[in-house]
Coordinates of N, CA and C in Angstrom, one line a residue:
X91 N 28.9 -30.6 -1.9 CA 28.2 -31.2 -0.7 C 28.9 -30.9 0.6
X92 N 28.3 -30.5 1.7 CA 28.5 -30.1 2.9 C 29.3 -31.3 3.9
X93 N 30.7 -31.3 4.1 CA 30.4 -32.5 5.1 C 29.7 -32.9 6.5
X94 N 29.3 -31.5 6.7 CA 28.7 -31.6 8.2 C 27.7 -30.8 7.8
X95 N 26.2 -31.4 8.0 CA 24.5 -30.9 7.7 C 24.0 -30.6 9.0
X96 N 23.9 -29.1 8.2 CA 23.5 -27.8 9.4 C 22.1 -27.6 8.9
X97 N 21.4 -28.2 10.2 CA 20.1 -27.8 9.4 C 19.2 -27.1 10.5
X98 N 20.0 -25.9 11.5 CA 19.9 -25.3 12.4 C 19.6 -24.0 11.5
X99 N 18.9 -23.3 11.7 CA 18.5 -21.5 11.1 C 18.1 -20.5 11.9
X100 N 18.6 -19.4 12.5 CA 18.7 -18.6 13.3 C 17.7 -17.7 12.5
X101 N 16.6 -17.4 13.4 CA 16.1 -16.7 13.1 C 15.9 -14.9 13.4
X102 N 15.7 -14.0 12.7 CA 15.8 -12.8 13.3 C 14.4 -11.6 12.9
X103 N 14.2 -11.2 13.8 CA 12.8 -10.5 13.0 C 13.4 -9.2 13.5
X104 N 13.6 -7.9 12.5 CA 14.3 -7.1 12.4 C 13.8 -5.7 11.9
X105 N 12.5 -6.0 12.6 CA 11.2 -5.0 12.7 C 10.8 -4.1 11.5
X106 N 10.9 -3.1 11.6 CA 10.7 -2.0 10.3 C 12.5 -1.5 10.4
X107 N 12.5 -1.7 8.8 CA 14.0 -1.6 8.8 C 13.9 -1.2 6.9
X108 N 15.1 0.3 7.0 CA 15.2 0.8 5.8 C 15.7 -0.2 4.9
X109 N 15.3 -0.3 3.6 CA 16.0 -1.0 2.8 C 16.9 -1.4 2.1
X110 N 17.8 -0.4 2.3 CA 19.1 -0.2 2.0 C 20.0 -0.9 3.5
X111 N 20.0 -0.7 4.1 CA 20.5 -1.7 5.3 C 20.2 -3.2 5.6
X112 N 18.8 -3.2 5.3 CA 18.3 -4.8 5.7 C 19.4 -5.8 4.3
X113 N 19.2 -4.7 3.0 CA 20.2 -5.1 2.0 C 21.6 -5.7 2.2
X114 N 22.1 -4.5 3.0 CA 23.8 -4.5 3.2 C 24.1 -5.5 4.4
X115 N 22.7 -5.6 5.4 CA 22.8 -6.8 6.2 C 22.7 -8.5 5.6
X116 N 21.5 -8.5 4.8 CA 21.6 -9.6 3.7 C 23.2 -10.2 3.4
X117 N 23.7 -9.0 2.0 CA 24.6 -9.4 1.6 C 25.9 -9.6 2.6
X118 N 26.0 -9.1 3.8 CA 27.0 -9.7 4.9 C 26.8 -11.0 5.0
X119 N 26.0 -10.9 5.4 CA 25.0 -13.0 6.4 C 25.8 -13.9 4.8
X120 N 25.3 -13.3 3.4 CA 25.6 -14.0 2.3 C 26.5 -13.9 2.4
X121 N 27.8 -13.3 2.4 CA 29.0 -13.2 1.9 C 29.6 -14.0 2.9
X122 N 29.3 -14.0 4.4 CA 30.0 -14.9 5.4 C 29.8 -16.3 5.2
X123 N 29.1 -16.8 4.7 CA 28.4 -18.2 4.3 C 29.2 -18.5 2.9
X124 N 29.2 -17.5 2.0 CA 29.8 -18.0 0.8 C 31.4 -18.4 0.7
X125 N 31.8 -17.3 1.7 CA 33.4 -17.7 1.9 C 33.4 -18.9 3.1
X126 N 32.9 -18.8 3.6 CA 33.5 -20.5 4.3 C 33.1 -21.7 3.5
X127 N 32.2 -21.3 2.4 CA 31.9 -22.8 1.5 C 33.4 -23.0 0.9
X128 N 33.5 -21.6 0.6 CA 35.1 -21.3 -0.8 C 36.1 -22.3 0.2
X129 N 36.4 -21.7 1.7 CA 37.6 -21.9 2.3 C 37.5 -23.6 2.7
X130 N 35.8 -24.0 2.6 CA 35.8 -25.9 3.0 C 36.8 -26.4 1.8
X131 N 36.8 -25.6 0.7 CA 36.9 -26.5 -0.5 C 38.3 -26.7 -0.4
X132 N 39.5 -25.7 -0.1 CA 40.5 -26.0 0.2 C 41.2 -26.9 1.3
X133 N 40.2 -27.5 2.5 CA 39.9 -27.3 3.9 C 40.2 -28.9 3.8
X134 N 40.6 -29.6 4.5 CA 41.3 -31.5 5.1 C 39.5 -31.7 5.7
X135 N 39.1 -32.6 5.1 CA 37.5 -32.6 5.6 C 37.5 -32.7 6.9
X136 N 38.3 -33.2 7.4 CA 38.2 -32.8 9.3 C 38.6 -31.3 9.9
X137 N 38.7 -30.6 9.0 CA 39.1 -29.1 9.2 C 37.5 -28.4 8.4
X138 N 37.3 -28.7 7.7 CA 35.8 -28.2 7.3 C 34.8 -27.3 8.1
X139 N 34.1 -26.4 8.4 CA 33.4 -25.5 9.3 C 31.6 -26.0 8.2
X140 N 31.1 -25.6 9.8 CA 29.5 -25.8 9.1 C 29.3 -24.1 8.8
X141 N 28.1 -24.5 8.1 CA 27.5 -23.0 7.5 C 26.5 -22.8 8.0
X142 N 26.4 -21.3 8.2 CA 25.5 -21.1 9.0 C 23.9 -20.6 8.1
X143 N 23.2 -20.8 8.9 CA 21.4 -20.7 7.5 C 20.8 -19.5 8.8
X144 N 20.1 -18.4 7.9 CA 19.8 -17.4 8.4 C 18.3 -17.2 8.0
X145 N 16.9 -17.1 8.7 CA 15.6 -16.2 8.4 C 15.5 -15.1 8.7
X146 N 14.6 -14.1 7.8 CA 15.1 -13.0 8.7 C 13.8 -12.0 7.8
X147 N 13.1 -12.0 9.2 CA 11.8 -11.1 8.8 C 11.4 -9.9 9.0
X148 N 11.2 -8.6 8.2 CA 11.1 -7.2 8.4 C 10.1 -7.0 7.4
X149 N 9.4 -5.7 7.8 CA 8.9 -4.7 7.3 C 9.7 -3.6 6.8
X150 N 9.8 -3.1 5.8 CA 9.8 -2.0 4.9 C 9.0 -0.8 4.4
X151 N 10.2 0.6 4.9 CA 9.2 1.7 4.4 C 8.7 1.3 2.7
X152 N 8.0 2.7 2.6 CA 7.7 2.6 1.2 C 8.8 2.4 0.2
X153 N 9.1 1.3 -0.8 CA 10.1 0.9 -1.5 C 9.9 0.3 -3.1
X154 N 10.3 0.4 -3.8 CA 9.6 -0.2 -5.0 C 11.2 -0.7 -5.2
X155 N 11.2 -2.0 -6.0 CA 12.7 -2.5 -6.2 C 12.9 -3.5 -7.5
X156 N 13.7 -3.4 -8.1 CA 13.7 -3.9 -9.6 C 15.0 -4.8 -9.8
X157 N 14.4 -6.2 -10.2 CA 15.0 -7.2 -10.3 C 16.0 -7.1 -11.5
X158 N 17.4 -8.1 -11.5 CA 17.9 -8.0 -12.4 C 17.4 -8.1 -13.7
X159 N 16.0 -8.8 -14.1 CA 15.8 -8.9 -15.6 C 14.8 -8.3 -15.7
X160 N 14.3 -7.4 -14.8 CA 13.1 -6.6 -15.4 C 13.5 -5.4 -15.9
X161 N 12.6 -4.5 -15.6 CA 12.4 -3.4 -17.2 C 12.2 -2.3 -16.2
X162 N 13.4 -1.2 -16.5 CA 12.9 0.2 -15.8 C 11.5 0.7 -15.8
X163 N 10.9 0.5 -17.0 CA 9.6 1.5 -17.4 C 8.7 0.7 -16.3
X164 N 9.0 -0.4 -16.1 CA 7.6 -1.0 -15.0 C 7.5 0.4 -13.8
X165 N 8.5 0.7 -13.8 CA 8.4 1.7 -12.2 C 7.6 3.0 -13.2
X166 N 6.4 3.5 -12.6 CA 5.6 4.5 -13.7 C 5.8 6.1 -12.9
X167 N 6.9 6.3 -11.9 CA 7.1 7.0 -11.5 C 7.9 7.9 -11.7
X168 N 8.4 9.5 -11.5 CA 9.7 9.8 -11.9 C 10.3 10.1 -10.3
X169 N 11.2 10.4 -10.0 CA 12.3 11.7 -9.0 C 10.6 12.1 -8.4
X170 N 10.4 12.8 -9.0 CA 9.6 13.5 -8.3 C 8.3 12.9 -7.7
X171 N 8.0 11.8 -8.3 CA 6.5 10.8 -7.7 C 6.8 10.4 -6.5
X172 N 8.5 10.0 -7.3 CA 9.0 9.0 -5.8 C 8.6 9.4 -4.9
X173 N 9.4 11.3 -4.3 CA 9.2 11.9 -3.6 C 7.9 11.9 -2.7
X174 N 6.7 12.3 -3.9 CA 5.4 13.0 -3.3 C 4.9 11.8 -2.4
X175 N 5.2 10.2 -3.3 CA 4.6 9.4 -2.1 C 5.7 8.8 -1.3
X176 N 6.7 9.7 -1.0 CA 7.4 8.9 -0.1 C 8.2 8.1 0.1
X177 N 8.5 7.6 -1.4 CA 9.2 6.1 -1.7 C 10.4 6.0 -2.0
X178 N 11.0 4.9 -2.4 CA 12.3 5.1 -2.8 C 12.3 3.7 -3.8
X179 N 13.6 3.6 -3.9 CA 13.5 3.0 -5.5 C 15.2 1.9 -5.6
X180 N 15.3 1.1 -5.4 CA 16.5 0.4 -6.0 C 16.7 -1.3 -6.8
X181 N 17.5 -1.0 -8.0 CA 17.6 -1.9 -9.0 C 18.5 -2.8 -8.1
X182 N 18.1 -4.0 -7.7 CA 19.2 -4.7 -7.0 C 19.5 -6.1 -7.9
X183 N 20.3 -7.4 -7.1 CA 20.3 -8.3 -8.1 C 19.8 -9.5 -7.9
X184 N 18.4 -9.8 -7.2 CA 17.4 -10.8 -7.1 C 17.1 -11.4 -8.6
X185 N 16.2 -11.9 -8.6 CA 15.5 -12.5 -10.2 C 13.9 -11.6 -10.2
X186 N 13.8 -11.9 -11.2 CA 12.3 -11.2 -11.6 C 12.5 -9.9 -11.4
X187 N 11.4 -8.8 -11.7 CA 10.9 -7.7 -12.4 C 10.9 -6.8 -11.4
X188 N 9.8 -5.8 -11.4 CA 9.8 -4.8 -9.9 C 8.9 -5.2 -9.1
X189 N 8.4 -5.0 -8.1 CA 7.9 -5.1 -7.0 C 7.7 -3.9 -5.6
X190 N 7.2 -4.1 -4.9 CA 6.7 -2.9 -3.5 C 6.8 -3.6 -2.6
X191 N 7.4 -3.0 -1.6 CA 8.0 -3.1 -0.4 C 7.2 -2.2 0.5
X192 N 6.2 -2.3 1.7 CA 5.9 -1.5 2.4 C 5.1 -1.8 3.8
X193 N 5.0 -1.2 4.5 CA 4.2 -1.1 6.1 C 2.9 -2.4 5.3
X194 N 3.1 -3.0 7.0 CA 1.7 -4.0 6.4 C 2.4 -5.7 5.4
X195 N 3.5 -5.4 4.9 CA 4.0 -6.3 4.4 C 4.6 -6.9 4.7
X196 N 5.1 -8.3 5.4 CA 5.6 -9.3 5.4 C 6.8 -9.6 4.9
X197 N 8.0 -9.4 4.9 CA 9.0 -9.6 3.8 C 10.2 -10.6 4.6
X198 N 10.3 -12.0 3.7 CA 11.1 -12.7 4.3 C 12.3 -12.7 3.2
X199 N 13.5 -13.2 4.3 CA 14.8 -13.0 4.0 C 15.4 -14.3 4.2
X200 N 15.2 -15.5 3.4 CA 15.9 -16.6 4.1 C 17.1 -16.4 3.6
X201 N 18.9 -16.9 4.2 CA 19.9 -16.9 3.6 C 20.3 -18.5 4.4
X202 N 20.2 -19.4 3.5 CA 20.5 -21.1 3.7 C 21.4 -21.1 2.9
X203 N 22.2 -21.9 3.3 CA 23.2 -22.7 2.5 C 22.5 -24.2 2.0
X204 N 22.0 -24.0 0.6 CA 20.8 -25.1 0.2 C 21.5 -26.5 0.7
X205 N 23.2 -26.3 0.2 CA 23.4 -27.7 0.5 C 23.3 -28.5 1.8
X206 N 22.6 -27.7 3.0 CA 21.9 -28.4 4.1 C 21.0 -28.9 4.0
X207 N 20.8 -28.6 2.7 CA 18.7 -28.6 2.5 C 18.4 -29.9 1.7
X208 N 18.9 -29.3 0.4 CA 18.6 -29.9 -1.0 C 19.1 -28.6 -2.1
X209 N 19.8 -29.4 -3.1 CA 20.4 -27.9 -4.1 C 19.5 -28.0 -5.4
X210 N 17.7 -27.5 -5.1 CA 17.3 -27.6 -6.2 C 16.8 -26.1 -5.9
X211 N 16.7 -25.3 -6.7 CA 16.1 -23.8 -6.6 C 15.0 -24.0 -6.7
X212 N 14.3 -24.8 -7.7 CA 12.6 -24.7 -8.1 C 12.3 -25.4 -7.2
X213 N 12.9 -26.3 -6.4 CA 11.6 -27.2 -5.0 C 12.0 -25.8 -3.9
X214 N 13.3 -25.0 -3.9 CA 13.3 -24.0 -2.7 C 12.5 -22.8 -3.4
X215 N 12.0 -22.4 -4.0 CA 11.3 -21.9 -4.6 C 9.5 -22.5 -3.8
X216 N 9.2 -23.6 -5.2 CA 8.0 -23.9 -4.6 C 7.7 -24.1 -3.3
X217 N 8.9 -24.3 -2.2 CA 8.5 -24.7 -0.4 C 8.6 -22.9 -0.3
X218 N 8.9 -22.2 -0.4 CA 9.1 -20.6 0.1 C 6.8 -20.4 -0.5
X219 N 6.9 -21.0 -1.7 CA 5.4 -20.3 -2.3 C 4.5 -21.1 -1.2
X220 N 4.6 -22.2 -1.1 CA 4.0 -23.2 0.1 C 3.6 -22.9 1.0
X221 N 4.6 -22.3 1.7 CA 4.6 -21.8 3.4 C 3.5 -20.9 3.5
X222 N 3.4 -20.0 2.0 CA 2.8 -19.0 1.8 C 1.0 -19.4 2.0
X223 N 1.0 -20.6 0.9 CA -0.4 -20.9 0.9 C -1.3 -21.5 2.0
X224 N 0.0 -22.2 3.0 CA -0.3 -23.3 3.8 C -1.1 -22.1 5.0
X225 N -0.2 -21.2 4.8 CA -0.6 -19.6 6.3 C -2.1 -19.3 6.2
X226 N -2.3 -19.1 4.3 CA -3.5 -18.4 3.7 C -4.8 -19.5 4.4
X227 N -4.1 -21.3 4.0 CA -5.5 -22.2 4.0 C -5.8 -21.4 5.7
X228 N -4.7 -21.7 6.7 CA -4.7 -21.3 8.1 C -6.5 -20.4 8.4
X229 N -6.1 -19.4 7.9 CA -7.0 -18.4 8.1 C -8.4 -18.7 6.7
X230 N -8.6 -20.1 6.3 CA -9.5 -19.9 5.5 C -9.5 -18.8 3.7
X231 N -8.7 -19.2 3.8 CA -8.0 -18.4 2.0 C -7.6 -19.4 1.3
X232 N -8.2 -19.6 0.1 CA -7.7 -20.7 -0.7 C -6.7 -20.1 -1.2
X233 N -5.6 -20.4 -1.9 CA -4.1 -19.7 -2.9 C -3.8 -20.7 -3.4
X234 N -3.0 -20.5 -4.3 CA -2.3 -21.6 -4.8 C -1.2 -20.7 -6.1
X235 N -0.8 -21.6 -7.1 CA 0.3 -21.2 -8.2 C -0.8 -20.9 -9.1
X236 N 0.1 -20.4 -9.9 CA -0.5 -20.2 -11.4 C 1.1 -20.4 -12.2
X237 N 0.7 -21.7 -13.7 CA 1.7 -22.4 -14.4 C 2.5 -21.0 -15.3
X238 N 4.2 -20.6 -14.7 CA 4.0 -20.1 -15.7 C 4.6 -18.8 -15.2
X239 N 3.7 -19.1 -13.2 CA 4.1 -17.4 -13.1 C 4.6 -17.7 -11.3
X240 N 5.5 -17.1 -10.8 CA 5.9 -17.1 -9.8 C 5.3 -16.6 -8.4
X241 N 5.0 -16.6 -7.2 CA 4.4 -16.4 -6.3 C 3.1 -16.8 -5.9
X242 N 2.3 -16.8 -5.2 CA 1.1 -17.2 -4.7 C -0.6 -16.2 -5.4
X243 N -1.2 -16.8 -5.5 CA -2.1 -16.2 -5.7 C -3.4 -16.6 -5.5
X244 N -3.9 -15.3 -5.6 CA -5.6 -16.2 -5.4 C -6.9 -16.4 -6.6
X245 N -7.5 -17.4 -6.3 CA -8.4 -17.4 -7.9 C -7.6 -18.2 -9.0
X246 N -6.9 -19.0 -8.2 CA -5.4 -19.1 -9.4 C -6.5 -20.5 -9.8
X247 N -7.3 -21.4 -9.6 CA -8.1 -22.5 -10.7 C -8.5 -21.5 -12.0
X248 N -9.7 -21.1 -11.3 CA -10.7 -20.6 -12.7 C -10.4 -19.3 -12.9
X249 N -9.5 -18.4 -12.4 CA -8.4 -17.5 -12.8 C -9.6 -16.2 -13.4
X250 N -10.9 -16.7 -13.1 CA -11.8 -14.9 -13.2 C -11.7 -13.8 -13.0
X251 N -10.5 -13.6 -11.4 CA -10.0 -12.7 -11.3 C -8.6 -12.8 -10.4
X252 N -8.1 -13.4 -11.6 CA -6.5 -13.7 -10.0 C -5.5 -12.7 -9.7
X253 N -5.3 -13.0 -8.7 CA -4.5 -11.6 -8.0 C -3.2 -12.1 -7.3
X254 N -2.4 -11.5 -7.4 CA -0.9 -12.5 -6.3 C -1.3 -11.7 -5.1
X255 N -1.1 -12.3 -4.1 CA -0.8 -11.8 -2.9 C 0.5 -12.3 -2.0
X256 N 1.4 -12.8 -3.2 CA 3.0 -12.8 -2.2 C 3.7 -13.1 -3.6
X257 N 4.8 -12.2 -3.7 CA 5.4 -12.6 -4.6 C 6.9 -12.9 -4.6
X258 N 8.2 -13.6 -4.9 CA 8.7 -14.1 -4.6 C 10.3 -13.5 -5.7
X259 N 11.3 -13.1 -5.2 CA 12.2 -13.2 -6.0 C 13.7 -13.1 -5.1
X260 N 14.5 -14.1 -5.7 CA 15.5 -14.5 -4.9 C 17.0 -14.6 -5.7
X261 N 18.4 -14.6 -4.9 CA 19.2 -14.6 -5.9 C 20.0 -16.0 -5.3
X262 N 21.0 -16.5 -6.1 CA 21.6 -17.8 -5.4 C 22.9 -18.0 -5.9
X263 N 24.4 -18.3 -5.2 CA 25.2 -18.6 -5.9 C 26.0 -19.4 -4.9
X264 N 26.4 -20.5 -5.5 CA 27.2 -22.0 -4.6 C 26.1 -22.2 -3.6
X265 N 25.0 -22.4 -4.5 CA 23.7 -22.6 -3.3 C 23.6 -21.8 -1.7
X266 N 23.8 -21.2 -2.2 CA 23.3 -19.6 -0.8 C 22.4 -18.9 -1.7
X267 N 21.5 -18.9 -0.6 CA 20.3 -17.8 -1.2 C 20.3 -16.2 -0.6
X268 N 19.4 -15.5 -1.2 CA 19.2 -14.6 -0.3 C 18.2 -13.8 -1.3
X269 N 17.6 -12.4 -0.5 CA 16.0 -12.3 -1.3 C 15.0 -12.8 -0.7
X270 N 14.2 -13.2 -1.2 CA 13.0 -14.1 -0.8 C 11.5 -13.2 -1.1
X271 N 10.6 -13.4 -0.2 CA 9.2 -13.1 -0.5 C 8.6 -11.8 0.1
X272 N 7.6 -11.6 -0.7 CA 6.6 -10.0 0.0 C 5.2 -10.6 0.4
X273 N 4.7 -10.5 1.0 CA 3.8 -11.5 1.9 C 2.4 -9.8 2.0
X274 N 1.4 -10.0 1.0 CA 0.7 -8.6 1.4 C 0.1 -9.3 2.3
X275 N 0.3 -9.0 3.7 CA -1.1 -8.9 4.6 C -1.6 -7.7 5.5
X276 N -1.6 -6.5 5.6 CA -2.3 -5.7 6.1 C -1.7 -4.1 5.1
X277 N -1.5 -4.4 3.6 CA -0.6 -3.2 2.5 C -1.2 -2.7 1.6
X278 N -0.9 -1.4 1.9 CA -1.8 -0.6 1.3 C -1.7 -0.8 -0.2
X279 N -2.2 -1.6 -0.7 CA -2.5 -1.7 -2.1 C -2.6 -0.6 -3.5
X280 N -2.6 0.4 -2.5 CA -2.9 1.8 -4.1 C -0.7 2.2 -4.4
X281 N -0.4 1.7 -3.9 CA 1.4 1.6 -4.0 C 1.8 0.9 -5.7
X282 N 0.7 0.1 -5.3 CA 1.0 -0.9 -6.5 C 0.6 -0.3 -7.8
X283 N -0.4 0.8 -8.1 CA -0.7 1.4 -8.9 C 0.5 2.2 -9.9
X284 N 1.1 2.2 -9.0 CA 2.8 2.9 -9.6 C 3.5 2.4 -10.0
X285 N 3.6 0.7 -10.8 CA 4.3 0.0 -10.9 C 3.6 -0.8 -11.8
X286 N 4.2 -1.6 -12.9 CA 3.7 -2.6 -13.5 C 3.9 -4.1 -12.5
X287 N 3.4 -4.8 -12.0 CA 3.6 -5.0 -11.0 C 4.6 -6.8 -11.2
X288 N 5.9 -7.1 -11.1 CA 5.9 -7.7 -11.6 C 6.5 -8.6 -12.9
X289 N 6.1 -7.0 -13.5 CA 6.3 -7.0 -15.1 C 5.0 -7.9 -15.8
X290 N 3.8 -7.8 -14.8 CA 2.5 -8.6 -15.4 C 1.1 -7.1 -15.3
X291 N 1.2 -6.9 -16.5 CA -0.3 -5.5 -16.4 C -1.3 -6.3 -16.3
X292 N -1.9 -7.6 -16.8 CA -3.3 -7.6 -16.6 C -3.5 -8.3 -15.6
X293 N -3.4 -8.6 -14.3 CA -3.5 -9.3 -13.3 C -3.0 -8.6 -12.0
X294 N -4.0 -8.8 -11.1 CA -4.0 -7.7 -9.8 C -3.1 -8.1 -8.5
X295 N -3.2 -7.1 -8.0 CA -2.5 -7.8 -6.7 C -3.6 -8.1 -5.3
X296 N -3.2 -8.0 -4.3 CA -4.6 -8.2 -3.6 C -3.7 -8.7 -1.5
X297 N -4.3 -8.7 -0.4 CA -3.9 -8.6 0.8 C -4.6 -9.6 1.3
X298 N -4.5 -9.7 2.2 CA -5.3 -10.9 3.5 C -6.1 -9.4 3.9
X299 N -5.5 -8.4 4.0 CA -6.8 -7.8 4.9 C -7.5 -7.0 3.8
X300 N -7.6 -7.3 2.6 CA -8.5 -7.2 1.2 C -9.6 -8.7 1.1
X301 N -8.9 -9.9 1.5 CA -9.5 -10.6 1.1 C -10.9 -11.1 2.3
X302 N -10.1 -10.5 4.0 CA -10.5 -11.3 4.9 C -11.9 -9.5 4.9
X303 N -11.1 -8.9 4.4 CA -12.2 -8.2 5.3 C -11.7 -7.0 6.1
X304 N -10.6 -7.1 6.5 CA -10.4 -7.1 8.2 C -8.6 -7.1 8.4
X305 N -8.6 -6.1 9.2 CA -7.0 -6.0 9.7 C -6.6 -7.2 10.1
X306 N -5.8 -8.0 10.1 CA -5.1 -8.8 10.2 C -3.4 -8.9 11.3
X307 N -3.6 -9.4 12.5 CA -2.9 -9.6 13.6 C -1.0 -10.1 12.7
X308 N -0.7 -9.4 12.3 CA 0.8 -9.4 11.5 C 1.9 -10.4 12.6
X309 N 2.0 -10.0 13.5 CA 2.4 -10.8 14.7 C 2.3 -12.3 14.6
X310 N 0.8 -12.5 14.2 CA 0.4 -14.1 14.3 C 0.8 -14.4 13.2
X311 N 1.0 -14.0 12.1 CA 0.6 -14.4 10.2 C 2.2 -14.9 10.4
X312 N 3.2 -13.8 11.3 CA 4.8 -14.0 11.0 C 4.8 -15.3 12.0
X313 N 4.2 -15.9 13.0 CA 4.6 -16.7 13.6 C 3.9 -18.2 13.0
X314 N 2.6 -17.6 12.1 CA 2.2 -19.2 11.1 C 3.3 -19.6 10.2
X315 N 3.7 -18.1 8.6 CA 4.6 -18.7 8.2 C 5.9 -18.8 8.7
X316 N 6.5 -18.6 9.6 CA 8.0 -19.3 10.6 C 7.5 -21.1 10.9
X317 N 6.4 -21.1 11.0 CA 5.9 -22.5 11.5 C 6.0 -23.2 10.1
X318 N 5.3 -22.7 9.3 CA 5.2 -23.3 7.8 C 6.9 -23.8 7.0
X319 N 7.6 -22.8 7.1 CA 8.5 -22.7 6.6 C 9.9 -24.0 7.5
X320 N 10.1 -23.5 8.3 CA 10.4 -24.9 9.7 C 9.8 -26.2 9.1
X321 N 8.7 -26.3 9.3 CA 7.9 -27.8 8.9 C 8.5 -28.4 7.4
X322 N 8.1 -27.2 6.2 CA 8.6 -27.8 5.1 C 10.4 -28.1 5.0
X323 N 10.9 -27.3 5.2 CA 12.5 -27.3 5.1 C 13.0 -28.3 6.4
X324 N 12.2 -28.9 6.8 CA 12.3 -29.7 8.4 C 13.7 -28.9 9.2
X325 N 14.0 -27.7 9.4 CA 14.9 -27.5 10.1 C 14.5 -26.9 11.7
X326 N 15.3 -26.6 12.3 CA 15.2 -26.3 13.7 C 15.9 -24.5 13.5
X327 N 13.9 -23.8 14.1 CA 14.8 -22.6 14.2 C 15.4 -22.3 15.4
X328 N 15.9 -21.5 15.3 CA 16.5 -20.9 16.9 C 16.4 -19.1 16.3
X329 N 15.7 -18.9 17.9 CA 15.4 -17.5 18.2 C 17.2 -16.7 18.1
X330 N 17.5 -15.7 17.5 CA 19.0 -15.1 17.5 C 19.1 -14.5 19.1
X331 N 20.3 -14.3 19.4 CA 20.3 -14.2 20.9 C 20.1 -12.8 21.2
X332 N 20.3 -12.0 20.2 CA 19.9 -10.5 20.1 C 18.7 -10.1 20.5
X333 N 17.6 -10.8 20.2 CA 16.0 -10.8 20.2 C 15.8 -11.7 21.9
X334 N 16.4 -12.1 22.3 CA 16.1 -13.1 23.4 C 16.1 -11.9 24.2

């Protein structure tokens, strides 16, 4: 437990950004946070430093990316598919299976030190799927869970035809997170065709600008869930000074 509760989170939106860097930027923000928890522990509690909690929202070229416990074969591509559509491909060490990364998508990056928060993964989990649904009610989209399976989806009652439209995989150690969610709202959906998506074949994936109809203002959707996400986690963002 933290002796001094930081529940300040700097936020950064870090535009279209390759994924291999947004990565190595991640794992920095993480790594800086994890060693000052290490250095509190040896630390006279009046020598203790607060931790710092990081959001951090970008778009991604075309990317397909495979969790620690999934299954190579999900990716249905070889070298050379990658190529033809442009994509690229890395096994990193989040949770869950593979997934697509691309223009049009939404991709948040929270890195909190939970112990500001609460150190339960499944309530930081279910508030990350939340933010998600709370954006969707925003614009008139019902979403919700489905028991069983991770991220947001739609159709998820009577399940006729349910489809995720944000899916969620995150990694955590001495309660630091980092990872987080793919948010489809304006993504080209035929990406997904190259992938088991997930590691789930009979169930689809699906966009806000699939469901609405209609291109969808990306600008506003990132400034609903920043609003959503704030409210649930009750913390105070702050704009990074870089972006000011």
């Amino acid at each position: 437990m933290n002796q001094f509760i930081n529940k300040k989170v700097i936020f950064r939106d870090l535009g279209t950004k390759n994924y291999q860097e947004s990565w190595d930027y991640q794992e920095k923000l993480f790594a800086q946070t994890v060693e000052v928890k290490i250095s509190n522990r040896k630390a006279a509690p009046d020598k203790e430093q607060i931790t710092d909690n990081y959001l951090l929202f970008v778009e991604h070229p075309h990317v397909y990316t495979l969790g620690k416990s999934g299954k190579s074969e999900n990716l249905l591509l070889d070298e050379a598919g990658l190529k033809q559509y442009a994509a690229s491909y890395y096994p990193i060490n989040r949770g869950g299976d593979i997934t697509y990364h691309g223009p049009g998508q939404l991709v948040g990056y929270p890195i909190l030190d939970l112990d500001n928060f609460f150190t339960d993964i499944h309530k930081y989990l279910r508030f990350l799927e939340e933010a998600v649904i709370a954006t969707l009610e925003d614009y008139g989209i019902a979403a919700g869970r489905i028991a069983g399976l991770t991220g947001v989806w739609i159709d998820h009652i009577e399940q006729k035809n349910p489809r995720k439209i944000c899916a969620l995989g995150v990694k955590s150690s001495r309660w630091v997170t980092m990872h987080g969610f793919a948010f489809n709202v304006n993504t080209d959906l035929s990406y997904f065709n190259h992938i088991i998506p997930c590691g789930i074949s009979d169930k689809a994936v699906t966009s806000m600008q699939l469901e609405l109809g209609k291109e969808v203002l990306l600008s506003e959707v990132k400034d609903r869930v920043k609003f959503h996400i704030g409210r649930l986690f009750e913390m105070e963002l702050l704009i990074s000074e870089e972006q000011k």
